[in-house]
Short mmCIF file of C-alpha atoms in Angstrom, two decimals:
data_model
loop_
_atom_site.label_atom_id
_atom_site.label_comp_id
_atom_site.label_asym_id
_atom_site.label_seq_id
_atom_site.Cartn_x
_atom_site.Cartn_y
_atom_site.Cartn_z
CA MET A 1 100.65 105.83 80.86
CA SER A 2 98.26 104.10 83.63
CA PRO A 3 95.25 106.05 84.57
CA LEU A 4 95.82 105.52 88.27
CA SER A 5 99.66 107.06 87.77
CA GLY A 6 99.26 110.31 90.15
CA VAL A 7 96.37 109.14 92.25
CA LEU A 8 97.95 109.04 95.69
CA THR A 9 99.57 112.55 95.08
CA GLU A 10 96.14 113.94 94.32
CA THR A 11 94.76 112.01 97.03
CA TRP A 12 97.14 113.64 99.50
CA ALA A 13 96.47 116.85 97.56
CA LEU A 14 92.56 116.62 98.63
CA TYR A 15 93.22 114.86 101.83
CA ARG A 16 95.62 118.32 102.63
CA ARG A 17 92.76 120.68 101.34
CA TYR A 18 89.83 119.17 102.80
CA ALA A 19 91.17 117.97 105.83
CA ALA A 20 88.87 119.59 108.12
CA HIS A 21 85.50 118.41 106.72
CA PHE A 22 87.24 114.93 106.35
CA LEU A 23 88.44 114.61 109.61
CA LEU A 24 85.54 116.06 111.30
CA ILE A 25 83.39 113.61 109.42
CA ALA A 26 85.17 110.46 110.72
CA PHE A 27 85.93 112.51 114.07
CA VAL A 28 82.56 112.63 114.98
CA ILE A 29 81.46 109.07 114.01
CA TYR A 30 84.53 107.31 115.78
CA LEU A 31 84.16 109.52 118.68
CA ILE A 32 80.39 108.55 119.31
CA THR A 33 80.94 105.11 118.94
CA ALA A 34 84.00 104.49 121.06
CA ILE A 35 81.59 106.35 123.75
CA LEU A 36 78.64 103.80 123.24
CA PHE A 37 81.04 100.86 122.98
CA ALA A 38 83.03 101.70 126.17
CA LEU A 39 79.37 102.41 127.99
CA LEU A 40 77.69 99.50 126.50
CA SER A 41 80.18 97.03 127.33
CA LEU A 42 79.54 98.17 130.94
CA ALA A 43 75.91 96.40 130.86
CA GLY A 44 77.35 92.81 130.06
CA PHE A 45 76.97 90.72 127.51
CA VAL A 46 73.92 92.20 126.32
CA GLY A 47 75.44 95.29 125.96
CA LEU A 48 78.37 94.57 124.27
CA ILE A 49 76.25 92.57 121.30
CA PHE A 50 74.71 96.23 121.27
CA ALA A 51 77.66 97.86 120.78
CA GLU A 52 78.81 95.63 118.19
CA ILE A 53 76.04 96.11 116.31
CA ILE A 54 76.10 100.34 116.84
CA ASP A 55 80.00 99.70 115.88
CA ILE A 56 79.45 97.39 112.68
CA ALA A 57 76.42 100.19 111.35
CA ALA A 58 78.99 102.93 112.19
CA ALA A 59 81.18 102.17 109.90
CA PHE A 60 78.87 101.26 107.38
CA LEU A 61 77.68 105.09 107.48
CA LEU A 62 81.03 106.58 107.75
CA GLN A 63 82.13 104.36 104.19
CA ALA A 64 79.38 106.15 102.65
CA ALA A 65 79.50 109.42 104.09
CA LEU A 66 83.33 109.71 103.21
CA VAL A 67 82.39 108.65 99.82
CA LYS A 68 79.82 111.27 99.06
CA ALA A 69 82.17 113.55 100.67
CA VAL A 70 84.88 113.26 98.04
CA GLN A 71 82.32 113.28 95.77
CA ASP A 72 81.20 116.56 96.82
CA VAL A 73 84.59 118.21 96.70
CA ARG A 74 85.33 117.26 93.28
CA ASP A 75 84.28 120.12 92.07
CA GLY A 76 86.50 122.63 94.40
CA ARG A 77 84.24 123.38 97.00
CA VAL A 78 82.23 121.95 100.06
CA ASP A 79 78.52 122.15 99.00
CA LEU A 80 77.72 119.70 101.85
CA ASP A 81 77.87 120.14 105.82
CA LEU A 82 78.28 117.69 108.19
CA GLY A 83 74.99 117.13 108.91
CA GLN A 84 73.84 116.99 104.77
CA THR A 85 76.36 114.19 104.25
CA TYR A 86 75.29 112.24 106.82
CA ARG A 87 71.90 112.33 105.73
CA ALA A 88 73.03 111.91 101.58
CA ALA A 89 75.09 108.52 102.83
CA VAL A 90 71.60 107.38 105.15
CA PRO A 91 70.07 106.01 101.99
CA PHE A 92 73.08 104.00 101.47
CA ILE A 93 74.07 102.01 104.46
CA LEU A 94 71.78 98.78 103.90
CA PRO A 95 73.11 98.71 100.05
CA VAL A 96 76.79 99.01 101.72
CA ALA A 97 76.60 96.81 104.23
CA GLY A 98 75.38 94.11 102.28
CA ALA A 99 77.77 94.19 100.06
CA SER A 100 80.25 94.45 102.28
CA ILE A 101 79.63 91.79 104.63
CA LEU A 102 79.67 89.34 101.40
CA ALA A 103 82.53 90.53 100.25
CA ALA A 104 84.29 90.22 103.50
CA ILE A 105 83.24 86.80 103.35
CA GLY A 106 84.29 86.17 99.99
CA ILE A 107 87.63 87.51 100.55
CA ALA A 108 88.51 85.92 103.96
CA ILE A 109 87.46 82.32 102.22
CA GLY A 110 89.95 83.38 99.67
CA PHE A 111 93.03 84.21 101.98
CA VAL A 112 92.14 80.84 103.70
CA LEU A 113 92.44 78.99 99.91
CA LEU A 114 96.24 79.96 99.56
CA ILE A 115 95.61 83.66 100.16
CA VAL A 116 96.00 83.92 96.25
CA PRO A 117 92.37 84.25 95.58
CA GLY A 118 91.68 86.62 98.21
CA LEU A 119 94.20 89.30 97.03
CA ILE A 120 92.57 88.60 93.79
CA LEU A 121 88.80 89.60 94.68
CA LEU A 122 90.05 92.24 97.19
CA THR A 123 91.23 93.95 93.86
CA PHE A 124 88.47 93.65 91.88
CA TRP A 125 86.47 94.79 94.40
CA ALA A 126 87.79 97.29 95.58
CA VAL A 127 85.22 99.97 94.41
CA ILE A 128 82.11 98.35 95.50
CA VAL A 129 81.30 101.51 98.29
CA PRO A 130 81.80 103.90 95.36
CA CYS A 131 79.91 101.83 93.04
CA ILE A 132 77.05 101.92 95.27
CA VAL A 133 77.25 105.42 96.53
CA ILE A 134 77.96 107.16 93.39
CA GLY A 135 76.77 104.79 90.53
CA GLY A 136 73.76 103.74 91.74
CA ALA A 137 74.71 100.03 92.02
CA GLY A 138 72.48 97.83 94.38
CA VAL A 139 73.93 95.01 96.53
CA PHE A 140 74.62 92.41 94.13
CA ALA A 141 75.11 94.52 90.78
CA SER A 142 77.32 96.29 92.61
CA PHE A 143 79.92 93.42 92.09
CA GLY A 144 79.82 93.39 88.45
CA GLN A 145 80.37 96.66 88.36
CA SER A 146 83.01 96.70 90.45
CA MET A 147 85.07 93.87 88.60
CA ARG A 148 84.10 95.44 85.16
CA THR A 149 85.73 98.87 86.32
CA VAL A 150 88.65 97.30 87.36
CA ARG A 151 89.10 94.84 84.35
CA GLY A 152 92.07 96.04 82.53
CA TYR A 153 93.85 97.95 85.44
CA ALA A 154 94.04 95.33 87.79
CA TRP A 155 97.97 94.94 88.75
CA ASN A 156 97.53 99.02 89.35
CA VAL A 157 94.59 98.42 91.18
CA PHE A 158 96.84 96.31 93.31
CA GLY A 159 100.17 98.34 93.43
CA THR A 160 97.79 101.22 94.36
CA LEU A 161 96.30 99.12 97.52
CA VAL A 162 99.92 97.56 98.62
CA LEU A 163 100.81 101.24 98.87
CA VAL A 164 98.46 102.30 101.12
CA PHE A 165 98.58 99.20 103.27
CA LEU A 166 102.67 99.96 103.61
CA ILE A 167 101.50 103.62 104.41
CA TYR A 168 98.90 102.68 107.08
CA ILE A 169 101.22 99.70 108.87
CA ALA A 170 103.63 102.58 108.89
CA PHE A 171 101.58 105.43 110.86
CA SER A 172 100.37 102.37 112.92
CA ILE A 173 103.53 101.24 114.19
CA LEU A 174 104.16 105.60 114.98
CA LEU A 175 101.33 105.87 116.73
CA SER A 176 101.83 102.87 118.95
CA LEU A 177 105.46 104.44 120.06
CA ILE A 178 103.76 107.04 120.73
CA LEU A 179 101.26 105.88 122.81
CA ILE A 180 103.43 103.21 124.68
CA PHE A 181 103.54 104.99 127.89
CA LEU A 182 99.66 105.40 128.27
CA PRO A 183 97.11 102.51 130.31
CA THR A 184 96.21 99.80 128.09
CA PHE A 185 92.48 100.97 128.09
CA LEU A 186 93.02 104.28 126.91
CA ARG A 187 95.79 103.54 124.71
CA ASN A 188 93.59 101.05 122.86
CA PHE A 189 90.36 104.07 122.96
CA VAL A 190 92.75 107.06 121.73
CA SER A 191 94.54 104.22 119.24
CA THR A 192 90.74 103.61 117.62
CA VAL A 193 90.00 107.37 117.25
CA VAL A 194 92.85 108.41 116.04
CA ILE A 195 93.89 106.20 113.63
CA GLY A 196 89.89 105.64 112.21
CA THR A 197 89.85 109.41 112.24
CA LEU A 198 92.89 110.17 110.25
CA VAL A 199 93.54 106.93 108.15
CA ALA A 200 89.51 106.23 107.15
CA PRO A 201 89.38 109.50 105.04
CA PHE A 202 92.44 109.01 103.28
CA LEU A 203 91.66 105.29 102.23
CA ALA A 204 88.13 106.31 100.96
CA LEU A 205 90.08 108.52 99.19
CA VAL A 206 92.10 106.66 97.30
CA VAL A 207 89.37 104.44 96.93
CA THR A 208 86.60 107.06 95.13
CA LEU A 209 89.64 108.22 92.99
CA ILE A 210 90.36 104.76 91.13
CA TYR A 211 86.79 104.38 90.87
CA TYR A 212 86.52 107.97 89.25
CA ARG A 213 89.76 107.75 87.35
CA LEU A 214 88.77 103.82 86.05
CA THR A 215 85.51 104.88 84.94
CA ALA A 216 87.15 107.98 83.52
CA ALA A 217 89.58 105.29 81.38
CA HIS A 218 86.81 103.09 80.41
CA ALA A 219 84.70 106.05 78.65
CA GLY A 220 87.57 107.14 76.99
CA GLN A 221 86.91 110.50 79.10
CA GLN A 222 89.62 112.91 79.72
CA TYR A 223 90.12 112.90 83.93
CA VAL A 224 90.10 116.64 85.72
CA ALA A 225 92.96 115.30 88.58
CA THR A 226 92.04 118.22 90.95
CA SER A 227 89.42 120.92 89.52
CA PRO A 228 89.94 124.63 90.11
CA ASP A 229 86.83 126.32 92.92
CA GLY A 230 84.06 126.31 90.72
CA THR A 231 84.85 124.02 87.63
CA ALA A 232 82.95 121.42 86.21
CA VAL A 233 84.00 117.70 86.48
CA TRP A 234 83.03 114.96 84.66
CA GLU A 235 80.86 112.89 86.65
CA PRO A 236 79.76 108.90 85.65
CA PRO A 237 75.99 108.53 84.51
CA TYR A 238 73.99 107.63 87.22
CA PRO A 239 72.09 105.01 87.94
CA THR A 240 74.77 102.56 86.38
CA ALA A 241 72.39 101.18 83.63
CA ASP A 242 73.42 96.91 83.07
CA SER A 243 70.63 95.41 80.99
CA GLY A 244 72.21 92.55 78.89
CA GLN A 245 75.46 94.27 77.33
CA ALA A 246 77.02 96.96 79.50
CA ALA A 247 76.43 100.37 79.26
CA THR A 248 79.60 101.92 78.41
CA PRO A 249 79.87 104.51 81.04
CA GLY A 250 79.88 108.02 79.79
CA ALA A 251 79.17 106.74 75.79
CA ALA A 252 76.74 109.37 74.43
CA PRO A 253 73.27 107.73 73.19
CA ALA A 254 72.45 106.56 70.15
CA ASP A 255 71.46 109.25 67.39
CA THR A 256 67.94 107.85 66.76
CA THR A 257 67.21 110.59 64.22
CA ILE A 258 66.52 109.21 61.00
CA PRO A 259 68.14 110.83 58.24
CA PRO A 260 66.98 112.35 54.84
CA THR A 261 66.96 110.08 51.93
CA PRO A 262 69.25 111.72 49.76
CA GLY A 263 67.83 112.28 46.16
CA PRO A 264 69.11 110.59 42.79
CA THR A 265 71.53 113.20 41.47
CA ALA A 266 70.43 114.78 38.69
CA PRO A 267 72.52 114.54 35.30
CA PHE A 268 71.23 117.88 33.79
CA PRO A 269 70.41 121.12 35.27
CA PRO A 270 66.89 121.20 36.81
CA ALA A 271 64.46 122.52 34.19
CA GLU A 272 63.43 126.49 34.48
CA PRO A 273 59.64 127.35 35.39
CA PRO A 274 57.35 127.90 32.51
CA GLY A 275 57.40 131.34 31.50
CA SER A 276 61.07 132.54 32.66
CA GLY A 277 62.34 132.97 28.88
CA ALA A 278 65.76 131.40 29.86
CA PRO A 279 66.75 128.88 27.19
CA PRO A 280 67.00 125.20 28.09
CA GLY A 281 70.46 124.53 29.46
CA ALA A 282 70.40 127.83 31.00
CA GLY A 283 71.45 127.71 35.26
CA PRO A 284 72.78 129.91 37.68
CA GLY A 285 76.17 128.47 36.56
CA SER A 286 75.83 128.85 32.62
CA PRO A 287 77.28 131.46 30.34
CA PRO A 288 75.53 134.20 29.25
CA PRO A 289 73.70 133.25 25.95
CA PRO A 290 74.87 134.94 22.88
CA PRO A 291 73.98 138.38 21.52
CA PRO A 292 71.09 138.33 18.37
CA PRO A 293 72.13 138.80 15.22
CA PRO A 294 72.17 142.21 13.99
CA PRO A 295 68.91 143.00 11.31
CA ALA A 296 69.77 142.29 7.98
CA PRO A 297 69.97 145.26 5.60
CA GLY A 298 66.86 146.38 4.40
CA ALA A 299 64.89 144.83 7.14
CA THR A 300 61.84 146.80 7.93
#
């Protein structure tokens, strides 16, 4: 059975269970970004440039924050509040930004080259952000770690991404029909905030759970789908080591204890210490010695 069997079911279960937490994380970022973007756009070309920079930075912060939030709730409870989640994600903004920009460039070039190379890169680089936020990989190391994680399950990952894309398209069409009577500016504003708030956590859940499931599969560990409250779940090692030969995630460290050298097997029972009075060859498993012969008649 594929390790990704049931990943969308688990995604939906976690999404519903922690909807308030996930949606709040996304809504705050999208709302603040949309307001700043609208205000800075009124300042002309320079303001529009600053608005674009803020929008891009917010997108990277949201990716890191949502992956961190998914990691947090896998033990069945929310340990990090809104502010703590953002603070935990801030150190990963630059690595996530660098890797995401490089990945976007590579995937775009791949799509230009007959589409297929772009789909291949999109599949093998699908878990770059979890590799950075959870696996501790750097910008360039995250590409190799993502490819090693997806290797062997590329078709499963690709199929999952296609299903998620179809769900996203259907939701976007439905929302467009609902908002069709609003003015264009208001419709675009509401659509951006609503779609971003509702869809971004779902996408983050899918990608992060793919990372956890495939990492567990490569490590030969049993994956715990949705842990009950308070139950510990298996986490990949952090940070991820990659020196020469890639270390297998979750593998036990090699035992460096030198076992005692077994001595030669003695062909005979060990000798009794002097003065023990036991006849040669007597040991714990030997039969008792025969009784002494009776004294001869007339012997004194």
